[in-house]
Structure formats: structure tokens, C-alpha cells
Amino acid sequence: MLDSNLAAESRYFEVYIQPLLKHPNKRPKNVRYFFQQGWLGWRHSVQQKDLKATKFIEELCEQLYKENEAEFLQVVSTIIDTANDSGLRTEQAEDSLYSALKGSELETIFSCQLSLYKTLFESDFRLYGTTPYFYLCKKYGKTHAVKDAEMFVDVSAGEKFQTIKNTSFSLPNGNFPDLVSGFDNHIRNAGAGHDRWETTDNKTVVLKVVDDKSGKEKKRYEFTQRQLRDILQTCRVNLWILRNGLLIFLENNPDVEAKIVSKRVYKIREIKEIAESFATNRSFLLKEFKLDNDRTVLEISLKYDPPIIGRNEQIFFGTAEAYDIVHLEESVKYEYQMLNIVKCCLMHLDKSKIPKVIIHMFGDKKDETLGTVEYDVAELAKLLMEEGDIQIPVPHKGTVPNIECKIDMPVRVPYGKGGIYEKILKEQQKKGFKID
């Protein structure tokens, strides 16, 4: 729940993601996603053994693609189409626990911990545990009743957990039961599943496992808040492995990713959230977002919102590594940034039914109105062209002001040398060198 920093994320990316890439010096297609995953790798204390396990998942994907291409692509497509809803559920559960930890009673904290545990198990693990489960069913004939490959995603988390956990053999580069450490059907069921838990005077929570028919207690667990926190962290690490093993495979194999056919229809709420995040990364604020249910008209209000840049910033990694942060600026046309945000919206709509787009434009000064423009469908189609020269849509109403925006680019430099490097880097910018 801590804010990340782009310069820090770049370092986490180098530590946790770059070693997994087939071409480590090439910028990933979805660089912001992998920057954030690097940061999460640090937050979750991902270790070298976990990176090896991530490669293990990637290898399972490679083998499945070679031997079961059509079914594998169906499974991956369904995972990708389902990921947003799963992520939203987990984000809400994480937010609830974060809020509880800021001052709630112990019972509330335990309740939120158990609720998050259930969500990680039933939502995230059910989704991303599909890869090793599908592999075991296809390669080693594990019992299943799935008729259509895309339905492997909907097989219960408990079934996937038991299958993976009870796999007695290991492969040269990985061990299946290790992928489910932290997860436990009993904890899920006795916790937020069936609510058979109580707190004690010793500030612990007791979870009771009961026989469904006789009501007799079969087993009990007892945890402190700290022990439950550690279990949740183990679950987060294994979900990081399962999720990024698949997505690293797709990043390393763009020809495979190109074959994935998405059936997903994004909800209006989801498109708005994606556009808000996209705009923020480009120093814009999405003030309003209106898309009618028929998806024929998209109306948005965009405000140039440059971040407040700190000075003399430093970041530290443990006790042995530190950097100064130098902030450089790059000028970009307002129009280009605005149209990139529009393109982001269109990419998540039916490309055969592009809506008319109305944009209300605002500058960085308070209440500074820059006018309104409208684009018809034929012009907006230029944004989605994948071949040929880049074409800029022309509004059929209104005019985009010919102004530029300043984009912040934080750069890591050696500790204690920020002033020196700032002068050098700015001189390089003046000479036309690209700062990457």
C-alpha cells in the first residue's frame, strides 16, 4: 500500500524482472506493468529461489505451447480475460486489511486477514494456479472432468490446490508442491469460508476444522497476527511466481501472444480506471469520463496536471546501495498526449464500433479552459492503424491548442553526485541525446 517511485521501480525491475527476460536489454512491451511487478517483488521479499520458480512456470508454458498449442491458447486467453476482475477483488481485500491495520481492534484485523486469505486462495490462486494444474492434467493425466479447455480456469481453487500439492514427483527445474506453500484448504474453510474462528485472551485466533456431517472437531489451528501476516506474504510470493511466470513467457514469445484471441468485453468502469491510470502516467488528470451504454459516444475531460517535483531526492536499497535522483524534463505536444489517452480508451472497446469522441481540454492553471474538440469515427480509426506512417486525427469540431507539456523523467545517478550528473544529463539533452 506504499507509493512507488519510478526511479526506484527501475532498480527493482533490474533485480527481479530483467533476469527473467530473453532479451534483458530490450524494453518490454508492457514496461509499466513489469516495473510495478519489480516493485512488488521487493515489497514481497522475492528471493532468488522464487525467480527460479518463475522460470519453472515459464518452462511449463513453453512445453504446453509446443505440445498442446490450441488448448493452451484457450486457457491463456481466459486467464487474461479474467485477470482484471480477480485483481479488483484482491485490491479491495488488501485495502480493507490496510485500513484495519491503521487502528482497528484485533478482531477486525483478524477478520480482514482471513478475508484476504480467502480472496487470495479463491480468486487469485484459482486463476493463476491454472497453469501448473493444466500442465499436470495434460502431461501426467491427473484426473479432471473438463470438456472445454477454457473451463480449466473455472475449476475450483481447492481442486487445483490438492492436485498440485499431492504431486509426488519433481521436474529438474522445479517442485510442484512448493508452488502452493502458504495455501491450505482448512485455513480457508475455517476462516472466512465457514467463519469457524474465534479470538483468545492471548491475542491469537483459533480456526476450527469440523466434520460437515457429525459436527465433530477434526483439527484446529492457532495463529498470532504476525503468523497470519507471514502466511499471507508466502501466498503473495507464490502468486507473484504463478502470475509472472505466465506473463514473462508471453513477453519472451511475442509470436505466441499475437495468437491469443480475447473474448473479453471491458466494463465501462474498467475502461475508466485504465484510462485514469494511463493519463496519470502521462501527467494528465481524467476529470470526467462518460461512455453511454450503447458505446456510441465517449466524452472525457482532460487536464494537464504536472507532478510536483521534489529536489535533492535519494533512494536507499538496504544498507549497501543508494542513489541520488535527478529529474529531467521532456517537452511533448499536448495533442499527442491527449490522443494517446483517447487511443488507450479505444483499445479497450470494440474496434469495429468506434464511438464518436468529445474532449474537453484544460491546462495546468486553475480553471484554465483550452476548448472542446470532437472527432468522428473515420478520423479516430487512424489511432488504431498498426501499419504505415503515423497519422494524426483531425477534429471535425474545435481546434487543439498548439502547446507543449513537460513530462518528468526521474533518473538514478551515483549517491552524492546528483548535482554533477544533473548538469551532465541536461547538457546531453540539449545536444539531442535521448535519456532512456
CSV table of C-alpha atoms in Angstrom, one decimal:
chain,number,residue,atom,x,y,z
A,1,MET,CA,0.0,0.0,0.0
A,2,LEU,CA,3.1,2.3,-0.2
A,3,ASP,CA,3.6,4.6,-3.1
A,4,SER,CA,6.2,3.5,-5.5
A,5,ASN,CA,8.7,5.7,-7.3
A,6,LEU,CA,9.6,5.4,-11.0
A,7,ALA,CA,13.3,5.7,-10.4
A,8,ALA,CA,13.2,3.1,-7.6
A,9,GLU,CA,10.9,0.8,-9.7
A,10,SER,CA,13.6,0.8,-12.5
A,11,ARG,CA,16.1,-0.6,-10.0
A,12,TYR,CA,13.6,-3.3,-8.8
A,13,PHE,CA,12.9,-4.1,-12.4
A,14,GLU,CA,16.6,-4.8,-12.9
A,15,VAL,CA,16.8,-7.0,-9.9
A,16,TYR,CA,13.5,-9.0,-10.2
A,17,ILE,CA,12.4,-8.9,-13.8
A,18,GLN,CA,15.3,-8.3,-16.1
A,19,PRO,CA,17.0,-11.7,-15.2
A,20,LEU,CA,13.8,-13.4,-16.5
A,21,LEU,CA,13.7,-11.8,-19.9
A,22,LYS,CA,15.0,-13.4,-23.1
A,23,HIS,CA,16.4,-10.1,-24.2
A,24,PRO,CA,17.2,-8.3,-21.0
A,25,ASN,CA,18.5,-5.1,-22.7
A,26,LYS,CA,15.3,-4.6,-24.7
A,27,ARG,CA,12.5,-2.6,-23.2
A,28,PRO,CA,9.5,-4.9,-22.5
A,29,LYS,CA,6.3,-4.2,-24.4
A,30,ASN,CA,4.4,-3.6,-21.2
A,31,VAL,CA,7.2,-1.8,-19.4
A,32,ARG,CA,5.0,-0.1,-16.7
A,33,TYR,CA,3.5,-3.4,-15.7
A,34,PHE,CA,6.9,-5.1,-15.3
A,35,PHE,CA,8.2,-2.0,-13.4
A,36,GLN,CA,5.4,-2.4,-10.9
A,37,GLN,CA,6.0,-6.2,-10.7
A,38,GLY,CA,9.6,-5.5,-9.9
A,39,TRP,CA,8.5,-3.2,-7.1
A,40,LEU,CA,6.1,-5.8,-5.8
A,41,GLY,CA,9.0,-8.3,-5.9
A,42,TRP,CA,10.8,-6.1,-3.5
A,43,ARG,CA,7.6,-5.5,-1.3
A,44,HIS,CA,7.0,-9.2,-1.1
A,45,SER,CA,10.7,-10.1,-0.4
A,46,VAL,CA,11.0,-12.3,-3.5
A,47,GLN,CA,14.2,-14.4,-3.3
A,48,GLN,CA,16.5,-16.0,-5.9
A,49,LYS,CA,14.7,-19.3,-5.4
A,50,ASP,CA,11.4,-17.6,-6.3
A,51,LEU,CA,12.9,-16.2,-9.6
A,52,LYS,CA,13.9,-19.8,-10.4
A,53,ALA,CA,10.3,-20.9,-9.7
A,54,THR,CA,9.1,-18.2,-12.0
A,55,LYS,CA,11.3,-19.6,-14.8
A,56,PHE,CA,9.9,-23.0,-13.9
A,57,ILE,CA,6.4,-21.8,-14.7
A,58,GLU,CA,7.6,-20.2,-17.9
A,59,GLU,CA,9.1,-23.6,-18.9
A,60,LEU,CA,5.8,-25.3,-18.3
A,61,CYS,CA,4.2,-22.7,-20.6
A,62,GLU,CA,6.8,-23.4,-23.3
A,63,GLN,CA,6.1,-27.2,-23.2
A,64,LEU,CA,2.3,-26.7,-23.2
A,65,TYR,CA,2.5,-24.4,-26.2
A,66,LYS,CA,4.7,-26.9,-28.1
A,67,GLU,CA,2.5,-29.9,-27.4
A,68,ASN,CA,-1.0,-28.5,-26.7
A,69,GLU,CA,-1.0,-25.2,-28.6
A,70,ALA,CA,-4.7,-24.8,-29.3
A,71,GLU,CA,-5.9,-25.7,-25.8
A,72,PHE,CA,-3.1,-23.8,-24.2
A,73,LEU,CA,-4.0,-20.6,-26.1
A,74,GLN,CA,-7.6,-21.0,-25.0
A,75,VAL,CA,-6.6,-21.3,-21.4
A,76,VAL,CA,-4.2,-18.3,-21.5
A,77,SER,CA,-6.9,-16.2,-23.2
A,78,THR,CA,-9.4,-17.0,-20.5
A,79,ILE,CA,-6.8,-16.2,-17.8
A,80,ILE,CA,-6.1,-12.8,-19.3
A,81,ASP,CA,-9.8,-12.0,-19.8
A,82,THR,CA,-10.5,-12.9,-16.1
A,83,ALA,CA,-7.4,-11.2,-14.6
A,84,ASN,CA,-9.0,-7.7,-14.1
A,85,ASP,CA,-11.9,-8.9,-12.1
A,86,SER,CA,-9.7,-11.1,-9.9
A,87,GLY,CA,-7.2,-8.2,-9.4
A,88,LEU,CA,-10.1,-5.9,-8.3
A,89,ARG,CA,-11.3,-8.3,-5.7
A,90,THR,CA,-7.8,-8.7,-4.3
A,91,GLU,CA,-7.2,-4.9,-4.3
A,92,GLN,CA,-10.4,-4.4,-2.3
A,93,ALA,CA,-9.4,-7.1,0.3
A,94,GLU,CA,-5.9,-5.6,0.6
A,95,ASP,CA,-7.3,-2.1,1.1
A,96,SER,CA,-9.6,-3.4,3.8
A,97,LEU,CA,-6.7,-5.0,5.7
A,98,TYR,CA,-4.5,-1.9,5.2
A,99,SER,CA,-7.2,0.3,6.7
A,100,ALA,CA,-7.8,-2.2,9.6
A,101,LEU,CA,-4.1,-2.2,10.5
A,102,LYS,CA,-4.1,1.6,11.0
A,103,GLY,CA,-6.0,1.3,14.3
A,104,SER,CA,-8.8,-1.3,14.4
A,105,GLU,CA,-9.5,-3.8,17.1
A,106,LEU,CA,-7.6,-7.1,16.9
A,107,GLU,CA,-10.8,-9.0,16.0
A,108,THR,CA,-11.3,-6.7,13.0
A,109,ILE,CA,-7.7,-7.2,11.9
A,110,PHE,CA,-8.0,-11.0,12.1
A,111,SER,CA,-11.3,-10.8,10.2
A,112,CYS,CA,-9.6,-8.8,7.4
A,113,GLN,CA,-6.6,-11.1,7.3
A,114,LEU,CA,-8.8,-14.2,7.0
A,115,SER,CA,-10.9,-12.4,4.3
A,116,LEU,CA,-7.8,-11.5,2.3
A,117,TYR,CA,-6.6,-15.1,2.7
A,118,LYS,CA,-9.9,-16.4,1.2
A,119,THR,CA,-9.7,-14.0,-1.7
A,120,LEU,CA,-6.0,-14.8,-2.5
A,121,PHE,CA,-7.0,-18.5,-2.5
A,122,GLU,CA,-10.4,-18.5,-4.2
A,123,SER,CA,-9.7,-15.7,-6.7
A,124,ASP,CA,-6.0,-15.3,-7.5
A,125,PHE,CA,-4.8,-18.8,-6.9
A,126,ARG,CA,-7.9,-20.3,-8.7
A,127,LEU,CA,-6.9,-18.1,-11.7
A,128,TYR,CA,-3.1,-18.3,-11.8
A,129,GLY,CA,-2.8,-21.9,-10.4
A,130,THR,CA,-4.5,-22.9,-13.7
A,131,THR,CA,-1.1,-23.1,-15.4
A,132,PRO,CA,0.5,-25.9,-13.3
A,133,TYR,CA,-2.8,-27.6,-12.9
A,134,PHE,CA,-3.4,-27.7,-16.7
A,135,TYR,CA,0.1,-29.0,-17.2
A,136,LEU,CA,-0.4,-31.8,-14.7
A,137,CYS,CA,-3.7,-32.8,-16.3
A,138,LYS,CA,-2.3,-32.8,-19.8
A,139,LYS,CA,1.2,-34.2,-19.3
A,140,TYR,CA,0.6,-36.6,-16.4
A,141,GLY,CA,-3.0,-37.5,-16.8
A,142,LYS,CA,-4.2,-36.1,-13.5
A,143,THR,CA,-8.0,-36.7,-13.1
A,144,HIS,CA,-10.3,-33.9,-14.2
A,145,ALA,CA,-13.8,-33.5,-15.8
A,146,VAL,CA,-13.1,-30.5,-18.0
A,147,LYS,CA,-14.5,-30.9,-21.5
A,148,ASP,CA,-13.6,-27.5,-23.0
A,149,ALA,CA,-10.0,-26.2,-22.3
A,150,GLU,CA,-11.1,-22.7,-21.4
A,151,MET,CA,-13.1,-24.2,-18.4
A,152,PHE,CA,-9.8,-25.2,-16.7
A,153,VAL,CA,-9.8,-21.6,-15.3
A,154,ASP,CA,-13.1,-22.2,-13.5
A,155,VAL,CA,-12.0,-25.5,-11.8
A,156,SER,CA,-12.1,-24.8,-8.1
A,157,ALA,CA,-9.1,-23.5,-6.2
A,158,GLY,CA,-9.4,-26.5,-3.8
A,159,GLU,CA,-9.2,-29.0,-6.6
A,160,LYS,CA,-6.2,-27.2,-8.1
A,161,PHE,CA,-4.5,-27.0,-4.7
A,162,GLN,CA,-5.0,-30.7,-3.9
A,163,THR,CA,-3.7,-31.8,-7.3
A,164,ILE,CA,-0.6,-29.6,-7.2
A,165,LYS,CA,0.1,-30.3,-3.5
A,166,ASN,CA,-0.2,-34.0,-3.9
A,167,THR,CA,2.1,-34.3,-6.9
A,168,SER,CA,4.9,-36.5,-5.6
A,169,PHE,CA,7.4,-36.1,-8.4
A,170,SER,CA,9.7,-33.2,-9.2
A,171,LEU,CA,11.0,-31.9,-12.5
A,172,PRO,CA,14.6,-30.9,-13.0
A,173,ASN,CA,13.9,-27.2,-12.5
A,174,GLY,CA,11.0,-27.1,-10.1
A,175,ASN,CA,8.9,-28.8,-7.5
A,176,PHE,CA,5.1,-28.6,-7.8
A,177,PRO,CA,4.1,-28.6,-4.1
A,178,ASP,CA,6.4,-25.6,-3.5
A,179,LEU,CA,4.1,-23.6,-5.7
A,180,VAL,CA,1.2,-23.8,-3.2
A,181,SER,CA,3.1,-23.2,0.1
A,182,GLY,CA,1.1,-20.9,2.2
A,183,PHE,CA,-2.2,-22.1,0.9
A,184,ASP,CA,-4.4,-24.5,2.9
A,185,ASN,CA,-8.0,-25.6,2.3
A,186,HIS,CA,-8.5,-26.0,6.1
A,187,ILE,CA,-7.5,-22.4,6.8
A,188,ARG,CA,-9.6,-21.1,4.0
A,189,ASN,CA,-12.7,-23.1,5.1
A,190,ALA,CA,-12.4,-22.5,8.9
A,191,GLY,CA,-11.6,-18.8,8.3
A,192,ALA,CA,-13.7,-16.6,6.0
A,193,GLY,CA,-15.1,-19.7,4.2
A,194,HIS,CA,-17.3,-21.0,7.0
A,195,ASP,CA,-16.4,-18.5,9.7
A,196,ARG,CA,-15.4,-21.1,12.3
A,197,TRP,CA,-12.9,-18.9,14.1
A,198,GLU,CA,-12.6,-17.0,17.4
A,199,THR,CA,-10.1,-14.8,19.2
A,200,THR,CA,-8.5,-15.6,22.5
A,201,ASP,CA,-7.2,-13.7,25.5
A,202,ASN,CA,-3.7,-14.4,24.3
A,203,LYS,CA,-4.4,-12.2,21.2
A,204,THR,CA,-4.5,-15.2,18.9
A,205,VAL,CA,-7.1,-16.5,16.5
A,206,VAL,CA,-8.3,-20.1,16.7
A,207,LEU,CA,-9.6,-21.8,13.5
A,208,LYS,CA,-11.7,-25.0,13.9
A,209,VAL,CA,-12.0,-27.7,11.2
A,210,VAL,CA,-15.3,-29.5,11.7
A,211,ASP,CA,-16.7,-32.6,10.1
A,212,ASP,CA,-19.6,-31.4,7.9
A,213,LYS,CA,-22.0,-34.3,8.9
A,214,SER,CA,-21.2,-35.0,12.5
A,215,GLY,CA,-20.1,-31.6,13.6
A,216,LYS,CA,-17.1,-33.1,15.4
A,217,GLU,CA,-14.0,-31.1,15.5
A,218,LYS,CA,-11.2,-32.7,13.5
A,219,LYS,CA,-8.4,-30.2,13.7
A,220,ARG,CA,-7.7,-26.7,14.9
A,221,TYR,CA,-5.2,-24.0,14.1
A,222,GLU,CA,-4.0,-21.1,16.2
A,223,PHE,CA,-2.2,-18.1,14.9
A,224,THR,CA,-0.9,-14.8,16.1
A,225,GLN,CA,-1.5,-11.7,13.9
A,226,ARG,CA,2.2,-11.9,12.9
A,227,GLN,CA,2.0,-15.6,11.9
A,228,LEU,CA,-1.0,-14.9,9.7
A,229,ARG,CA,0.8,-11.9,8.2
A,230,ASP,CA,3.7,-14.2,7.3
A,231,ILE,CA,1.4,-16.8,5.8
A,232,LEU,CA,-0.3,-14.1,3.6
A,233,GLN,CA,3.2,-13.0,2.5
A,234,THR,CA,4.0,-16.5,1.4
A,235,CYS,CA,0.8,-16.6,-0.6
A,236,ARG,CA,1.6,-13.3,-2.2
A,237,VAL,CA,5.1,-14.5,-3.3
A,238,ASN,CA,3.7,-17.7,-4.9
A,239,LEU,CA,1.0,-15.7,-6.7
A,240,TRP,CA,3.8,-13.4,-8.0
A,241,ILE,CA,5.6,-16.5,-9.3
A,242,LEU,CA,2.5,-18.0,-10.9
A,243,ARG,CA,1.4,-14.7,-12.5
A,244,ASN,CA,4.7,-13.6,-13.8
A,245,GLY,CA,5.8,-17.0,-15.0
A,246,LEU,CA,3.0,-16.8,-17.5
A,247,LEU,CA,3.4,-13.2,-18.4
A,248,ILE,CA,7.2,-13.4,-18.8
A,249,PHE,CA,6.5,-16.3,-21.2
A,250,LEU,CA,4.3,-14.1,-23.3
A,251,GLU,CA,6.8,-11.2,-23.1
A,252,ASN,CA,9.6,-13.6,-24.3
A,253,ASN,CA,7.4,-15.0,-27.0
A,254,PRO,CA,5.5,-12.2,-28.8
A,255,ASP,CA,4.6,-14.6,-31.6
A,256,VAL,CA,2.6,-16.6,-29.1
A,257,GLU,CA,0.9,-13.5,-27.6
A,258,ALA,CA,-0.2,-12.4,-31.1
A,259,LYS,CA,-2.2,-15.6,-31.4
A,260,ILE,CA,-4.2,-15.1,-28.3
A,261,VAL,CA,-7.8,-14.2,-29.1
A,262,SER,CA,-9.6,-12.2,-26.4
A,263,LYS,CA,-13.3,-12.6,-25.9
A,264,ARG,CA,-13.5,-10.1,-23.2
A,265,VAL,CA,-15.9,-7.1,-23.2
A,266,TYR,CA,-14.5,-4.5,-20.8
A,267,LYS,CA,-17.0,-2.9,-18.4
A,268,ILE,CA,-17.3,0.9,-18.6
A,269,ARG,CA,-16.0,1.2,-15.1
A,270,GLU,CA,-12.9,-0.8,-16.0
A,271,ILE,CA,-12.2,1.3,-19.1
A,272,LYS,CA,-12.4,4.4,-16.9
A,273,GLU,CA,-10.0,3.1,-14.4
A,274,ILE,CA,-7.5,2.0,-17.1
A,275,ALA,CA,-7.7,5.4,-18.7
A,276,GLU,CA,-7.3,7.2,-15.4
A,277,SER,CA,-4.1,5.3,-14.6
A,278,PHE,CA,-2.8,5.8,-18.2
A,279,ALA,CA,-3.5,9.5,-18.0
A,280,THR,CA,-1.7,9.9,-14.7
A,281,ASN,CA,1.4,8.2,-16.1
A,282,ARG,CA,1.4,11.0,-18.7
A,283,SER,CA,0.9,13.9,-16.3
A,284,PHE,CA,-2.8,14.3,-17.1
A,285,LEU,CA,-5.9,14.1,-14.9
A,286,LEU,CA,-9.0,12.5,-16.2
A,287,LYS,CA,-11.6,14.8,-14.7
A,288,GLU,CA,-14.7,13.3,-16.3
A,289,PHE,CA,-15.4,10.1,-18.2
A,290,LYS,CA,-18.8,9.4,-19.8
A,291,LEU,CA,-19.5,6.4,-22.1
A,292,ASP,CA,-23.1,5.6,-22.9
A,293,ASN,CA,-24.3,2.0,-22.6
A,294,ASP,CA,-24.5,1.7,-26.4
A,295,ARG,CA,-20.9,2.8,-26.5
A,296,THR,CA,-21.5,5.2,-29.4
A,297,VAL,CA,-20.3,8.4,-27.7
A,298,LEU,CA,-17.3,8.8,-25.4
A,299,GLU,CA,-17.0,12.2,-23.6
A,300,ILE,CA,-14.0,13.0,-21.5
A,301,SER,CA,-12.4,16.0,-19.7
A,302,LEU,CA,-8.6,16.1,-19.6
A,303,LYS,CA,-6.5,18.4,-17.6
A,304,TYR,CA,-2.7,18.7,-17.9
A,305,ASP,CA,-1.6,18.0,-14.3
A,306,PRO,CA,2.2,18.1,-14.0
A,307,PRO,CA,3.6,16.5,-10.8
A,308,ILE,CA,5.2,18.5,-8.1
A,309,ILE,CA,8.9,17.6,-8.4
A,310,GLY,CA,11.0,17.2,-5.3
A,311,ARG,CA,14.6,18.2,-5.1
A,312,ASN,CA,17.6,16.5,-3.5
A,313,GLU,CA,15.8,13.2,-3.6
A,314,GLN,CA,17.6,10.0,-2.6
A,315,ILE,CA,16.6,6.3,-2.6
A,316,PHE,CA,18.2,3.5,-0.5
A,317,PHE,CA,18.2,-0.2,-1.0
A,318,GLY,CA,19.1,-2.0,2.2
A,319,THR,CA,22.3,-0.7,3.7
A,320,ALA,CA,24.7,-1.1,0.8
A,321,GLU,CA,23.1,0.6,-2.1
A,322,ALA,CA,21.9,4.2,-2.5
A,323,TYR,CA,21.3,6.7,-5.3
A,324,ASP,CA,20.5,10.4,-5.9
A,325,ILE,CA,17.5,11.1,-8.1
A,326,VAL,CA,17.9,13.7,-10.9
A,327,HIS,CA,14.7,15.0,-12.5
A,328,LEU,CA,14.8,15.8,-16.2
A,329,GLU,CA,12.0,17.2,-18.3
A,330,GLU,CA,10.9,16.4,-21.8
A,331,SER,CA,8.6,18.5,-23.9
A,332,VAL,CA,5.7,16.7,-25.6
A,333,LYS,CA,2.8,18.2,-27.6
A,334,TYR,CA,-0.4,18.4,-25.6
A,335,GLU,CA,-2.3,17.0,-28.6
A,336,TYR,CA,-0.1,13.8,-28.7
A,337,GLN,CA,-0.6,13.1,-25.0
A,338,MET,CA,-4.3,13.7,-25.3
A,339,LEU,CA,-4.7,11.4,-28.3
A,340,ASN,CA,-2.7,8.7,-26.6
A,341,ILE,CA,-5.2,8.7,-23.8
A,342,VAL,CA,-8.0,8.5,-26.3
A,343,LYS,CA,-6.3,5.6,-28.0
A,344,CYS,CA,-6.0,3.8,-24.7
A,345,CYS,CA,-9.8,4.0,-24.3
A,346,LEU,CA,-10.4,2.8,-27.9
A,347,MET,CA,-8.1,-0.2,-27.4
A,348,HIS,CA,-10.5,-1.5,-24.7
A,349,LEU,CA,-13.6,-1.1,-26.9
A,350,ASP,CA,-14.9,-3.0,-29.9
A,351,LYS,CA,-12.6,-1.8,-32.6
A,352,SER,CA,-15.3,-2.4,-35.2
A,353,LYS,CA,-17.6,0.0,-33.5
A,354,ILE,CA,-15.5,3.1,-32.6
A,355,PRO,CA,-17.6,5.8,-30.8
A,356,LYS,CA,-17.6,9.5,-31.5
A,357,VAL,CA,-15.3,11.2,-29.1
A,358,ILE,CA,-15.7,14.6,-27.4
A,359,ILE,CA,-12.8,16.0,-25.4
A,360,HIS,CA,-12.9,19.0,-23.1
A,361,MET,CA,-9.4,20.3,-22.6
A,362,PHE,CA,-7.9,22.0,-19.6
A,363,GLY,CA,-4.5,23.5,-18.9
A,364,ASP,CA,-2.4,23.2,-15.7
A,365,LYS,CA,-3.6,26.6,-14.3
A,366,LYS,CA,-6.7,26.7,-12.2
A,367,ASP,CA,-9.9,26.6,-14.3
A,368,GLU,CA,-7.9,27.1,-17.5
A,369,THR,CA,-10.2,26.0,-20.3
A,370,LEU,CA,-8.5,25.2,-23.6
A,371,GLY,CA,-11.6,24.4,-25.6
A,372,THR,CA,-13.5,21.4,-26.8
A,373,VAL,CA,-12.9,19.1,-29.8
A,374,GLU,CA,-14.9,16.4,-31.4
A,375,TYR,CA,-13.6,13.5,-33.6
A,376,ASP,CA,-15.7,11.4,-35.9
A,377,VAL,CA,-15.2,7.6,-36.4
A,378,ALA,CA,-13.2,7.8,-39.6
A,379,GLU,CA,-10.5,10.1,-38.1
A,380,LEU,CA,-10.3,8.1,-34.9
A,381,ALA,CA,-9.6,4.9,-36.9
A,382,LYS,CA,-6.2,6.4,-37.6
A,383,LEU,CA,-5.2,5.9,-34.0
A,384,LEU,CA,-5.7,2.1,-34.3
A,385,MET,CA,-3.7,1.7,-37.5
A,386,GLU,CA,-0.9,-0.8,-36.9
A,387,GLU,CA,0.9,-0.4,-40.3
A,388,GLY,CA,2.1,2.6,-42.3
A,389,ASP,CA,3.0,6.1,-41.3
A,390,ILE,CA,1.6,7.5,-38.1
A,391,GLN,CA,-1.4,9.7,-38.9
A,392,ILE,CA,-2.9,12.3,-36.5
A,393,PRO,CA,-6.7,12.5,-36.4
A,394,VAL,CA,-8.2,15.9,-37.3
A,395,PRO,CA,-11.2,17.1,-35.2
A,396,HIS,CA,-14.3,17.9,-37.2
A,397,LYS,CA,-15.2,20.4,-34.5
A,398,GLY,CA,-12.9,22.6,-32.5
A,399,THR,CA,-9.1,23.1,-32.5
A,400,VAL,CA,-6.4,21.5,-30.3
A,401,PRO,CA,-4.1,24.3,-28.9
A,402,ASN,CA,-0.5,24.2,-30.1
A,403,ILE,CA,1.1,23.9,-26.7
A,404,GLU,CA,3.5,21.6,-25.1
A,405,CYS,CA,3.6,19.7,-21.8
A,406,LYS,CA,6.5,19.0,-19.6
A,407,ILE,CA,7.0,15.3,-18.7
A,408,ASP,CA,9.0,14.4,-15.7
A,409,MET,CA,11.8,11.7,-16.1
A,410,PRO,CA,13.4,10.7,-12.8
A,411,VAL,CA,16.9,9.2,-13.3
A,412,ARG,CA,19.1,7.3,-10.8
A,413,VAL,CA,22.6,8.5,-10.5
A,414,PRO,CA,25.5,7.7,-8.1
A,415,TYR,CA,24.9,8.7,-4.5
A,416,GLY,CA,26.2,12.1,-3.6
A,417,LYS,CA,26.7,13.1,-7.2
A,418,GLY,CA,23.3,14.4,-8.1
A,419,GLY,CA,24.3,18.0,-8.8
A,420,ILE,CA,27.2,16.9,-11.1
A,421,TYR,CA,25.1,14.4,-13.1
A,422,GLU,CA,22.2,16.8,-13.4
A,423,LYS,CA,24.4,19.3,-15.3
A,424,ILE,CA,25.8,16.5,-17.5
A,425,LEU,CA,22.5,15.0,-18.3
A,426,LYS,CA,20.9,18.3,-19.1
A,427,GLU,CA,23.7,19.1,-21.4
A,428,GLN,CA,23.2,15.8,-23.2
A,429,GLN,CA,19.5,16.6,-23.6
A,430,LYS,CA,20.4,20.0,-25.2
A,431,LYS,CA,22.6,18.1,-27.7
A,432,GLY,CA,19.8,15.8,-28.6
A,433,PHE,CA,20.8,12.7,-26.8
A,434,LYS,CA,17.9,10.5,-25.7
A,435,ILE,CA,17.7,9.8,-21.9
A,436,ASP,CA,16.2,6.4,-21.6
